[in-house]
mmCIF file of C-alpha atoms in Angstrom:
data_model
loop_
_atom_site.group_PDB
_atom_site.id
_atom_site.type_symbol
_atom_site.label_atom_id
_atom_site.label_comp_id
_atom_site.label_asym_id
_atom_site.label_seq_id
_atom_site.Cartn_x
_atom_site.Cartn_y
_atom_site.Cartn_z
ATOM 1 C CA MET E 1 -0.004 0.001 0.001
ATOM 2 C CA ASP E 2 1.336 3.411 -0.919
ATOM 3 C CA GLU E 3 -1.297 5.363 0.996
ATOM 4 C CA GLU E 4 -0.335 7.752 3.781
ATOM 5 C CA THR E 5 -0.423 6.372 7.332
ATOM 6 C CA ARG E 6 -2.093 8.599 9.937
ATOM 7 C CA THR E 7 -1.955 8.386 13.723
ATOM 8 C CA LEU E 8 -5.458 8.437 15.194
ATOM 9 C CA TYR E 9 -4.390 8.121 18.849
ATOM 10 C CA GLU E 10 -1.165 7.552 20.781
ATOM 11 C CA GLY E 11 -0.911 6.393 24.388
ATOM 12 C CA LYS E 12 1.953 5.146 26.533
ATOM 13 C CA TRP E 13 1.938 1.586 25.134
ATOM 14 C CA LEU E 14 -0.245 1.670 22.009
ATOM 15 C CA ARG E 15 -0.765 3.784 18.905
ATOM 16 C CA LEU E 16 -3.880 3.538 16.731
ATOM 17 C CA ARG E 17 -3.055 4.006 13.039
ATOM 18 C CA LYS E 18 -4.978 4.245 9.782
ATOM 19 C CA GLN E 19 -3.685 3.518 6.301
ATOM 20 C CA GLY E 20 -6.346 3.807 3.629
ATOM 21 C CA PRO E 21 -9.366 1.911 4.979
ATOM 22 C CA TRP E 22 -7.182 -0.183 7.352
ATOM 23 C CA GLU E 23 -7.129 0.635 11.078
ATOM 24 C CA TYR E 24 -4.626 -1.131 13.302
ATOM 25 C CA ALA E 25 -2.804 -0.890 16.645
ATOM 26 C CA GLU E 26 0.961 -0.588 17.045
ATOM 27 C CA ARG E 27 2.994 -1.323 20.130
ATOM 28 C CA THR E 28 5.073 1.746 20.989
ATOM 29 C CA ASN E 29 7.835 -0.209 22.775
ATOM 30 C CA GLU E 30 11.116 -0.795 20.990
ATOM 31 C CA GLY E 31 10.586 -3.461 18.326
ATOM 32 C CA GLY E 32 6.893 -3.954 19.241
ATOM 33 C CA LEU E 33 7.805 -7.229 20.935
ATOM 34 C CA ALA E 34 6.245 -9.218 23.729
ATOM 35 C CA VAL E 35 7.524 -12.490 25.224
ATOM 36 C CA ILE E 36 5.676 -15.624 26.305
ATOM 37 C CA VAL E 37 7.596 -17.852 28.671
ATOM 38 C CA VAL E 38 7.096 -21.595 28.294
ATOM 39 C CA ALA E 39 8.314 -23.089 31.571
ATOM 40 C CA ALA E 40 8.005 -26.221 33.681
ATOM 41 C CA THR E 41 9.258 -26.725 37.219
ATOM 42 C CA PRO E 42 11.769 -29.491 38.075
ATOM 43 C CA GLU E 43 8.696 -31.526 39.128
ATOM 44 C CA ARG E 44 7.384 -31.254 35.518
ATOM 45 C CA LYS E 45 4.602 -28.824 36.386
ATOM 46 C CA VAL E 46 3.829 -26.212 33.741
ATOM 47 C CA LEU E 47 3.522 -22.601 34.953
ATOM 48 C CA PHE E 48 0.326 -20.711 34.179
ATOM 49 C CA VAL E 49 -0.798 -17.318 35.434
ATOM 50 C CA GLU E 50 -4.332 -16.150 36.102
ATOM 51 C CA GLN E 51 -5.287 -12.492 36.087
ATOM 52 C CA TYR E 52 -8.092 -10.122 35.255
ATOM 53 C CA ARG E 53 -7.723 -8.527 31.803
ATOM 54 C CA VAL E 54 -9.628 -5.314 31.137
ATOM 55 C CA PRO E 55 -9.844 -5.668 27.303
ATOM 56 C CA VAL E 56 -11.810 -8.955 27.594
ATOM 57 C CA GLY E 57 -13.536 -8.079 30.862
ATOM 58 C CA ALA E 58 -12.689 -11.431 32.428
ATOM 59 C CA ARG E 59 -10.090 -13.476 34.253
ATOM 60 C CA THR E 60 -7.708 -15.216 31.896
ATOM 61 C CA ILE E 61 -5.330 -18.150 31.978
ATOM 62 C CA GLU E 62 -2.038 -17.430 30.230
ATOM 63 C CA MET E 63 1.609 -18.356 30.317
ATOM 64 C CA PRO E 64 3.906 -15.781 31.943
ATOM 65 C CA ALA E 65 4.367 -12.944 29.452
ATOM 66 C CA GLY E 66 5.211 -9.290 29.079
ATOM 67 C CA ILE E 67 6.379 -6.452 26.918
ATOM 68 C CA VAL E 68 10.059 -6.297 25.992
ATOM 69 C CA GLY E 69 11.600 -3.033 27.200
ATOM 70 C CA ASP E 70 8.675 -1.871 29.347
ATOM 71 C CA VAL E 71 11.015 -1.623 32.347
ATOM 72 C CA HIS E 72 14.508 -1.311 30.857
ATOM 73 C CA ALA E 73 15.179 0.415 27.518
ATOM 74 C CA GLY E 74 17.199 -1.761 25.134
ATOM 75 C CA GLU E 75 16.314 -4.920 27.038
ATOM 76 C CA SER E 76 16.831 -8.188 25.140
ATOM 77 C CA LEU E 77 13.866 -10.487 24.834
ATOM 78 C CA GLU E 78 15.764 -13.124 26.828
ATOM 79 C CA LEU E 79 16.208 -10.705 29.748
ATOM 80 C CA ALA E 80 12.565 -9.642 29.471
ATOM 81 C CA ALA E 81 11.540 -13.316 29.630
ATOM 82 C CA GLU E 82 13.673 -13.924 32.731
ATOM 83 C CA ARG E 83 12.289 -10.760 34.388
ATOM 84 C CA GLU E 84 8.655 -11.564 33.618
ATOM 85 C CA LEU E 85 8.965 -15.205 34.724
ATOM 86 C CA LEU E 86 10.481 -14.176 38.059
ATOM 87 C CA GLU E 87 8.079 -11.263 38.619
ATOM 88 C CA GLU E 88 4.908 -13.162 37.736
ATOM 89 C CA THR E 89 5.663 -16.687 39.048
ATOM 90 C CA GLY E 90 8.545 -16.395 41.508
ATOM 91 C CA TRP E 91 10.624 -18.874 39.511
ATOM 92 C CA GLN E 92 14.093 -17.951 38.230
ATOM 93 C CA ALA E 93 15.478 -19.554 35.069
ATOM 94 C CA GLU E 94 19.028 -20.787 34.642
ATOM 95 C CA LYS E 95 18.616 -20.655 30.848
ATOM 96 C CA VAL E 96 16.176 -19.153 28.351
ATOM 97 C CA GLN E 97 16.033 -20.143 24.707
ATOM 98 C CA LEU E 98 14.303 -18.225 21.925
ATOM 99 C CA LEU E 99 12.012 -20.619 20.048
ATOM 100 C CA MET E 100 10.164 -18.461 17.512
ATOM 101 C CA ILE E 101 8.779 -14.970 16.822
ATOM 102 C CA GLY E 102 5.590 -14.076 14.958
ATOM 103 C CA PRO E 103 2.621 -11.709 14.854
ATOM 104 C CA THR E 104 -0.143 -12.080 17.458
ATOM 105 C CA SER E 105 -2.981 -10.761 15.275
ATOM 106 C CA ALA E 106 -1.582 -9.655 11.922
ATOM 107 C CA GLY E 107 -4.891 -8.146 10.803
ATOM 108 C CA MET E 108 -5.252 -5.925 13.887
ATOM 109 C CA SER E 109 -1.866 -5.263 15.455
ATOM 110 C CA SER E 110 1.806 -4.837 14.633
ATOM 111 C CA GLU E 111 2.722 -6.641 17.872
ATOM 112 C CA ARG E 112 4.949 -9.673 17.504
ATOM 113 C CA VAL E 113 5.404 -12.280 20.206
ATOM 114 C CA ALA E 114 8.460 -14.353 20.981
ATOM 115 C CA PHE E 115 8.037 -17.796 22.506
ATOM 116 C CA VAL E 116 10.912 -18.413 24.927
ATOM 117 C CA ARG E 117 11.554 -21.685 26.778
ATOM 118 C CA ALA E 118 12.886 -21.318 30.331
ATOM 119 C CA THR E 119 14.764 -24.218 31.915
ATOM 120 C CA GLY E 120 16.716 -24.914 35.087
ATOM 121 C CA LEU E 121 14.069 -23.266 37.266
ATOM 122 C CA THR E 122 14.585 -22.408 40.928
ATOM 123 C CA ARG E 123 11.827 -21.093 43.228
ATOM 124 C CA VAL E 124 12.823 -17.645 44.558
ATOM 125 C CA HIS E 125 9.521 -16.205 45.850
ATOM 126 C CA ASP E 126 5.725 -16.643 45.516
ATOM 127 C CA GLY E 127 5.291 -14.492 42.401
ATOM 128 C CA GLY E 128 2.123 -12.512 41.825
ATOM 129 C CA GLY E 129 3.354 -9.726 39.579
ATOM 130 C CA ASP E 130 4.035 -6.092 40.386
ATOM 131 C CA GLU E 131 1.900 -3.692 42.430
ATOM 132 C CA SER E 132 -0.518 -3.128 39.503
ATOM 133 C CA GLU E 133 -1.189 -6.850 38.978
ATOM 134 C CA GLN E 134 -2.999 -9.479 41.019
ATOM 135 C CA ILE E 135 -1.601 -12.589 39.462
ATOM 136 C CA ILE E 136 -2.379 -16.073 40.733
ATOM 137 C CA VAL E 137 0.240 -18.658 39.874
ATOM 138 C CA HIS E 138 -0.828 -22.176 38.889
ATOM 139 C CA GLU E 139 1.628 -25.090 38.774
ATOM 140 C CA ILE E 140 -0.109 -27.905 36.903
ATOM 141 C CA PRO E 141 1.350 -31.341 36.079
ATOM 142 C CA ILE E 142 2.108 -31.393 32.362
ATOM 143 C CA ASP E 143 0.134 -34.588 31.773
ATOM 144 C CA THR E 144 -3.070 -33.110 33.224
ATOM 145 C CA ALA E 145 -2.640 -29.554 31.881
ATOM 146 C CA PRO E 146 -4.999 -29.943 28.861
ATOM 147 C CA ALA E 147 -7.829 -31.223 31.096
ATOM 148 C CA TRP E 148 -7.137 -28.490 33.674
ATOM 149 C CA LEU E 149 -7.327 -25.831 30.938
ATOM 150 C CA ALA E 150 -10.567 -27.299 29.595
ATOM 151 C CA ASP E 151 -12.040 -27.191 33.113
ATOM 152 C CA LYS E 152 -10.995 -23.527 33.514
ATOM 153 C CA ALA E 153 -12.662 -22.709 30.174
ATOM 154 C CA GLU E 154 -15.852 -24.427 31.411
ATOM 155 C CA GLN E 155 -15.671 -22.222 34.533
ATOM 156 C CA GLY E 156 -15.780 -19.129 32.289
ATOM 157 C CA PHE E 157 -12.120 -18.146 32.139
ATOM 158 C CA GLU E 158 -10.885 -16.619 28.895
ATOM 159 C CA MET E 159 -8.157 -18.828 27.521
ATOM 160 C CA ASP E 160 -5.195 -17.383 25.627
ATOM 161 C CA LEU E 161 -5.053 -19.665 22.575
ATOM 162 C CA LYS E 162 -1.257 -19.420 22.625
ATOM 163 C CA LEU E 163 -1.426 -21.764 25.664
ATOM 164 C CA TRP E 164 -1.759 -24.713 23.301
ATOM 165 C CA ALA E 165 1.284 -23.701 21.275
ATOM 166 C CA GLY E 166 3.171 -23.206 24.535
ATOM 167 C CA LEU E 167 2.276 -26.701 25.740
ATOM 168 C CA TRP E 168 3.498 -28.146 22.446
ATOM 169 C CA LEU E 169 6.766 -26.156 22.753
ATOM 170 C CA LEU E 170 7.528 -27.401 26.286
ATOM 171 C CA ASP E 171 9.432 -30.378 24.900
ATOM 172 C CA ARG E 172 9.702 -29.615 21.194
ATOM 173 C CA ASN E 173 11.528 -27.172 18.980
ATOM 174 C CA PRO E 174 9.938 -25.534 15.953
ATOM 175 C CA ASP E 175 11.588 -27.039 12.892
#
């Protein structure tokens, strides 16, 4: 498209843009990146977080995640993943490995998400997020995680569909 792009609104984290008939949101952080941390404890329990999300007006089940560079300018996505995992769940990773990067909703947003696998976990504190978040940490045995997620969906939780990709990536690499 060669049409001019206009900014309709700009906030701290998002910018609403219009190009021709197309309206879309842009992340304003460096690179427009977010990270999702795929992590299992030494006891083979996958880490999920539960929190209320204003845009969907409901509690959600997600994997630990966050915006790259929202705390430290120039932050690598690996450092962002380590920071978010520790902040949200209380688990510290010995190693993080970038698995893949792609758009979250290519028809609506410029945001891209990086799946990162965290290994060598050590419990440091209880987690729960920062002062603006009220995160509940769930440690669910990997073998029963799909049934647990289905039960949470039945209870009315909004389920981040990337959970299923994250479960697949626990023990596999994208080829």
